[in-house]
Amino acid sequence: MVTFAFYVNEFPSGGTGTAVQYTANAMIDAGHRVIVYTARHFAEQYPAGYVPRFEVVTLPSDNPNADETVGFLCRHLQAHRVAVLVVVAMHALRLRELKDATQTKMVYALHGVPFYEAYDVALQKRRAAEQPGRWGLWLSYWLLHHWRNKFLHSSRKKIQYIYRNIISAADRYVVLCDDYTRSLQQVLHLSAEDSRKLCVIPNGIMAREAPRMEKEKMILFVGRLTYDDKRPMRMVDIWGRIYQQLPDWRFVVVGDGPERQAMLEAVHRRGIERMDFPGFSNCTIDYYQRAAIVCLTSQYEGWPLCLAEGQTYGAVPIAFECSAGVRDIMAPSGVNGVLVKPFSCCAYAKKLLQLASDEQLLARLRTNVVEKSKTYAMVRNSDGYRRLLEELV
């Protein structure tokens, strides 16, 4: 029996947490031991009745580069003879230090679209500068950061430097689709040695029930209500444009996060009807089974599980064509879902209205997406990781 470990900052939150659970269980089924390291363990987010088969170890800090985090990991990896550590979706800048101190092999798993962080950095500085009363920050942003980033690509260069260092330190670097491998090679000008470290392991889905093909007139969103990536306020804008033309339909937002209160206030202020916010749920299958349409309005996504899960249970997806991962799930548009050119809420509303108003189109796409979802068998993810991890031992 070999001991493998995963390190994810929040667990089991979101699509990343779901993917780690599936992979960990597959490794246990293959006769191995699995540890999950996390800074924030939300045990209440497991599905009802779920009992983890892996060990969860809570870290002393949510900063992966803090001395206390690195020191704790070094001691624990050595004490438990962890053969391979998979670091999931965070900037672990001290990966080489961990590797040298422990002799543990290091795998980095990018669960998003490459270089999304450069956009995040610029956006966060702009939003901070636009807060009331922060004239100094406002001037600093518009006189210095904005133009330096626009013409010199300063944020992008910093992020590219981080990516190069992580790829150099890692034994393997995992991405979600082939396009992301090509993007890393082209943008970073990787050496032949570092290019060989890149490998593609797609996400997978485990269908727990047969899809229910008789649907309610429900449009569904499932996920974290965060601004930088999900842009959930766009859903309020889109539904506000068309709800009066769809009097039998309702829009259900399942999830929680910092944008939830602003969305509730916007719905109330605009008098938008039939937009419900039930909050976080650890039993989302029931929502997918009832929903006719699942939507996503994100600025960027890696390989969004909510769209694939919607397809699995017969909910037709609609989303902005914001990444190769979204295209991988939904292309061609009009067959496996509806793709909308980024980022017009007006165009999105028109396509959503057309989809919801055409029962024959919905029925045809529902059959298509259930068939497409069969290509996401969880075995493609779990077998990919099992082969990769066992190869490194």
PDB file of N, CA, C and O in Angstrom, residues 314-350:
ATOM      1  N   GLY A 314     -29.973  15.716 -17.493  1.00  0.00           N
ATOM      2  CA  GLY A 314     -30.921  16.151 -18.511  1.00  0.00           C
ATOM      3  C   GLY A 314     -31.253  17.627 -18.513  1.00  0.00           C
ATOM      4  O   GLY A 314     -32.213  18.044 -19.162  1.00  0.00           O
ATOM      5  N   ALA A 315     -30.463  18.459 -17.812  1.00  0.00           N
ATOM      6  CA  ALA A 315     -30.658  19.910 -17.848  1.00  0.00           C
ATOM      7  C   ALA A 315     -29.788  20.477 -18.971  1.00  0.00           C
ATOM      8  O   ALA A 315     -28.585  20.233 -19.007  1.00  0.00           O
ATOM      9  N   VAL A 316     -30.384  21.221 -19.873  1.00  0.00           N
ATOM     10  CA  VAL A 316     -29.670  21.754 -21.036  1.00  0.00           C
ATOM     11  C   VAL A 316     -28.845  22.970 -20.611  1.00  0.00           C
ATOM     12  O   VAL A 316     -29.395  23.924 -20.051  1.00  0.00           O
ATOM     13  N   PRO A 317     -27.529  22.981 -20.877  1.00  0.00           N
ATOM     14  CA  PRO A 317     -26.694  24.100 -20.420  1.00  0.00           C
ATOM     15  C   PRO A 317     -26.668  25.266 -21.404  1.00  0.00           C
ATOM     16  O   PRO A 317     -26.715  25.080 -22.621  1.00  0.00           O
ATOM     17  N   ILE A 318     -26.560  26.462 -20.852  1.00  0.00           N
ATOM     18  CA  ILE A 318     -26.304  27.678 -21.613  1.00  0.00           C
ATOM     19  C   ILE A 318     -25.228  28.456 -20.872  1.00  0.00           C
ATOM     20  O   ILE A 318     -25.282  28.575 -19.643  1.00  0.00           O
ATOM     21  N   ALA A 319     -24.222  28.951 -21.612  1.00  0.00           N
ATOM     22  CA  ALA A 319     -23.102  29.623 -20.959  1.00  0.00           C
ATOM     23  C   ALA A 319     -22.375  30.502 -21.958  1.00  0.00           C
ATOM     24  O   ALA A 319     -22.440  30.290 -23.168  1.00  0.00           O
ATOM     25  N   PHE A 320     -21.661  31.499 -21.429  1.00  0.00           N
ATOM     26  CA  PHE A 320     -20.746  32.267 -22.263  1.00  0.00           C
ATOM     27  C   PHE A 320     -19.591  31.362 -22.694  1.00  0.00           C
ATOM     28  O   PHE A 320     -19.061  30.583 -21.896  1.00  0.00           O
ATOM     29  N   GLU A 321     -19.166  31.506 -23.942  1.00  0.00           N
ATOM     30  CA  GLU A 321     -18.059  30.705 -24.463  1.00  0.00           C
ATOM     31  C   GLU A 321     -16.737  31.336 -24.011  1.00  0.00           C
ATOM     32  O   GLU A 321     -16.001  31.933 -24.784  1.00  0.00           O
ATOM     33  N   CYS A 322     -16.445  31.157 -22.716  1.00  0.00           N
ATOM     34  CA  CYS A 322     -15.343  31.889 -22.104  1.00  0.00           C
ATOM     35  C   CYS A 322     -14.041  31.106 -22.044  1.00  0.00           C
ATOM     36  O   CYS A 322     -13.006  31.662 -21.670  1.00  0.00           O
ATOM     37  N   SER A 323     -14.059  29.812 -22.389  1.00  0.00           N
ATOM     38  CA  SER A 323     -12.831  29.027 -22.300  1.00  0.00           C
ATOM     39  C   SER A 323     -12.946  27.749 -23.124  1.00  0.00           C
ATOM     40  O   SER A 323     -14.038  27.325 -23.510  1.00  0.00           O
ATOM     41  N   ALA A 324     -11.795  27.133 -23.347  1.00  0.00           N
ATOM     42  CA  ALA A 324     -11.766  25.851 -24.058  1.00  0.00           C
ATOM     43  C   ALA A 324     -12.497  24.772 -23.258  1.00  0.00           C
ATOM     44  O   ALA A 324     -13.089  23.856 -23.833  1.00  0.00           O
ATOM     45  N   GLY A 325     -12.450  24.875 -21.921  1.00  0.00           N
ATOM     46  CA  GLY A 325     -13.144  23.884 -21.103  1.00  0.00           C
ATOM     47  C   GLY A 325     -14.645  23.932 -21.275  1.00  0.00           C
ATOM     48  O   GLY A 325     -15.307  22.895 -21.334  1.00  0.00           O
ATOM     49  N   VAL A 326     -15.205  25.141 -21.388  1.00  0.00           N
ATOM     50  CA  VAL A 326     -16.642  25.283 -21.628  1.00  0.00           C
ATOM     51  C   VAL A 326     -16.999  24.720 -23.008  1.00  0.00           C
ATOM     52  O   VAL A 326     -17.986  24.000 -23.168  1.00  0.00           O
ATOM     53  N   ARG A 327     -16.182  25.034 -24.017  1.00  0.00           N
ATOM     54  CA  ARG A 327     -16.425  24.497 -25.362  1.00  0.00           C
ATOM     55  C   ARG A 327     -16.358  22.980 -25.371  1.00  0.00           C
ATOM     56  O   ARG A 327     -17.137  22.311 -26.063  1.00  0.00           O
ATOM     57  N   ASP A 328     -15.424  22.423 -24.618  1.00  0.00           N
ATOM     58  CA  ASP A 328     -15.265  20.966 -24.567  1.00  0.00           C
ATOM     59  C   ASP A 328     -16.545  20.288 -24.095  1.00  0.00           C
ATOM     60  O   ASP A 328     -16.915  19.212 -24.581  1.00  0.00           O
ATOM     61  N   ILE A 329     -17.245  20.913 -23.170  1.00  0.00           N
ATOM     62  CA  ILE A 329     -18.486  20.348 -22.639  1.00  0.00           C
ATOM     63  C   ILE A 329     -19.664  20.574 -23.585  1.00  0.00           C
ATOM     64  O   ILE A 329     -20.482  19.670 -23.798  1.00  0.00           O
ATOM     65  N   MET A 330     -19.739  21.747 -24.202  1.00  0.00           N
ATOM     66  CA  MET A 330     -20.989  22.170 -24.852  1.00  0.00           C
ATOM     67  C   MET A 330     -20.961  22.191 -26.382  1.00  0.00           C
ATOM     68  O   MET A 330     -22.018  22.259 -27.012  1.00  0.00           O
ATOM     69  N   ALA A 331     -19.794  22.179 -26.992  1.00  0.00           N
ATOM     70  CA  ALA A 331     -19.742  22.269 -28.452  1.00  0.00           C
ATOM     71  C   ALA A 331     -20.210  20.956 -29.094  1.00  0.00           C
ATOM     72  O   ALA A 331     -20.032  19.877 -28.514  1.00  0.00           O
ATOM     73  N   PRO A 332     -20.814  21.045 -30.289  1.00  0.00           N
ATOM     74  CA  PRO A 332     -21.165  22.290 -30.969  1.00  0.00           C
ATOM     75  C   PRO A 332     -22.423  22.926 -30.376  1.00  0.00           C
ATOM     76  O   PRO A 332     -23.338  22.236 -29.942  1.00  0.00           O
ATOM     77  N   SER A 333     -22.434  24.255 -30.385  1.00  0.00           N
ATOM     78  CA  SER A 333     -23.582  24.986 -29.858  1.00  0.00           C
ATOM     79  C   SER A 333     -24.826  24.626 -30.651  1.00  0.00           C
ATOM     80  O   SER A 333     -24.790  24.484 -31.872  1.00  0.00           O
ATOM     81  N   GLY A 334     -25.932  24.458 -29.936  1.00  0.00           N
ATOM     82  CA  GLY A 334     -27.178  24.054 -30.582  1.00  0.00           C
ATOM     83  C   GLY A 334     -27.346  22.555 -30.650  1.00  0.00           C
ATOM     84  O   GLY A 334     -28.386  22.054 -31.091  1.00  0.00           O
ATOM     85  N   VAL A 335     -26.318  21.812 -30.185  1.00  0.00           N
ATOM     86  CA  VAL A 335     -26.390  20.345 -30.151  1.00  0.00           C
ATOM     87  C   VAL A 335     -26.263  19.846 -28.717  1.00  0.00           C
ATOM     88  O   VAL A 335     -27.089  19.087 -28.228  1.00  0.00           O
ATOM     89  N   ASN A 336     -25.202  20.293 -28.025  1.00  0.00           N
ATOM     90  CA  ASN A 336     -24.952  19.859 -26.642  1.00  0.00           C
ATOM     91  C   ASN A 336     -25.155  20.980 -25.628  1.00  0.00           C
ATOM     92  O   ASN A 336     -24.663  20.903 -24.505  1.00  0.00           O
ATOM     93  N   GLY A 337     -25.855  22.004 -26.049  1.00  0.00           N
ATOM     94  CA  GLY A 337     -26.105  23.156 -25.205  1.00  0.00           C
ATOM     95  C   GLY A 337     -26.098  24.400 -26.074  1.00  0.00           C
ATOM     96  O   GLY A 337     -26.056  24.323 -27.303  1.00  0.00           O
ATOM     97  N   VAL A 338     -26.124  25.560 -25.423  1.00  0.00           N
ATOM     98  CA  VAL A 338     -26.147  26.830 -26.157  1.00  0.00           C
ATOM     99  C   VAL A 338     -24.986  27.685 -25.673  1.00  0.00           C
ATOM    100  O   VAL A 338     -24.922  28.065 -24.498  1.00  0.00           O
ATOM    101  N   LEU A 339     -24.057  27.985 -26.576  1.00  0.00           N
ATOM    102  CA  LEU A 339     -22.931  28.854 -26.284  1.00  0.00           C
ATOM    103  C   LEU A 339     -23.255  30.280 -26.713  1.00  0.00           C
ATOM    104  O   LEU A 339     -23.831  30.491 -27.780  1.00  0.00           O
ATOM    105  N   VAL A 340     -22.875  31.242 -25.878  1.00  0.00           N
ATOM    106  CA  VAL A 340     -23.128  32.655 -26.158  1.00  0.00           C
ATOM    107  C   VAL A 340     -21.786  33.367 -26.250  1.00  0.00           C
ATOM    108  O   VAL A 340     -20.910  33.180 -25.397  1.00  0.00           O
ATOM    109  N   LYS A 341     -21.612  34.197 -27.263  1.00  0.00           N
ATOM    110  CA  LYS A 341     -20.380  34.953 -27.418  1.00  0.00           C
ATOM    111  C   LYS A 341     -20.205  35.879 -26.214  1.00  0.00           C
ATOM    112  O   LYS A 341     -21.129  36.606 -25.841  1.00  0.00           O
ATOM    113  N   PRO A 342     -19.022  35.869 -25.579  1.00  0.00           N
ATOM    114  CA  PRO A 342     -18.792  36.735 -24.398  1.00  0.00           C
ATOM    115  C   PRO A 342     -18.806  38.215 -24.777  1.00  0.00           C
ATOM    116  O   PRO A 342     -18.306  38.574 -25.838  1.00  0.00           O
ATOM    117  N   PHE A 343     -19.297  39.098 -23.882  1.00  0.00           N
ATOM    118  CA  PHE A 343     -20.008  38.836 -22.640  1.00  0.00           C
ATOM    119  C   PHE A 343     -21.265  39.696 -22.634  1.00  0.00           C
ATOM    120  O   PHE A 343     -21.500  40.455 -21.713  1.00  0.00           O
ATOM    121  N   SER A 344     -22.080  39.588 -23.660  1.00  0.00           N
ATOM    122  CA  SER A 344     -23.271  40.420 -23.798  1.00  0.00           C
ATOM    123  C   SER A 344     -24.456  39.780 -23.064  1.00  0.00           C
ATOM    124  O   SER A 344     -24.929  38.702 -23.446  1.00  0.00           O
ATOM    125  N   CYS A 345     -24.935  40.450 -22.022  1.00  0.00           N
ATOM    126  CA  CYS A 345     -26.113  39.951 -21.305  1.00  0.00           C
ATOM    127  C   CYS A 345     -27.354  40.024 -22.195  1.00  0.00           C
ATOM    128  O   CYS A 345     -28.264  39.195 -22.066  1.00  0.00           O
ATOM    129  N   CYS A 346     -27.389  41.003 -23.091  1.00  0.00           N
ATOM    130  CA  CYS A 346     -28.515  41.124 -24.012  1.00  0.00           C
ATOM    131  C   CYS A 346     -28.583  39.908 -24.934  1.00  0.00           C
ATOM    132  O   CYS A 346     -29.644  39.311 -25.113  1.00  0.00           O
ATOM    133  N   ALA A 347     -27.438  39.520 -25.524  1.00  0.00           N
ATOM    134  CA  ALA A 347     -27.404  38.351 -26.405  1.00  0.00           C
ATOM    135  C   ALA A 347     -27.729  37.076 -25.635  1.00  0.00           C
ATOM    136  O   ALA A 347     -28.434  36.193 -26.131  1.00  0.00           O
ATOM    137  N   TYR A 348     -27.227  36.986 -24.399  1.00  0.00           N
ATOM    138  CA  TYR A 348     -27.492  35.817 -23.554  1.00  0.00           C
ATOM    139  C   TYR A 348     -28.992  35.715 -23.277  1.00  0.00           C
ATOM    140  O   TYR A 348     -29.591  34.626 -23.389  1.00  0.00           O
ATOM    141  N   ALA A 349     -29.618  36.847 -22.921  1.00  0.00           N
ATOM    142  CA  ALA A 349     -31.049  36.846 -22.613  1.00  0.00           C
ATOM    143  C   ALA A 349     -31.870  36.398 -23.818  1.00  0.00           C
ATOM    144  O   ALA A 349     -32.836  35.634 -23.677  1.00  0.00           O
ATOM    145  N   LYS A 350     -31.496  36.848 -25.011  1.00  0.00           N
ATOM    146  CA  LYS A 350     -32.230  36.455 -26.217  1.00  0.00           C
ATOM    147  C   LYS A 350     -32.137  34.957 -26.457  1.00  0.00           C
ATOM    148  O   LYS A 350     -33.135  34.301 -26.791  1.00  0.00           O
TER     149      LYS A 350
END
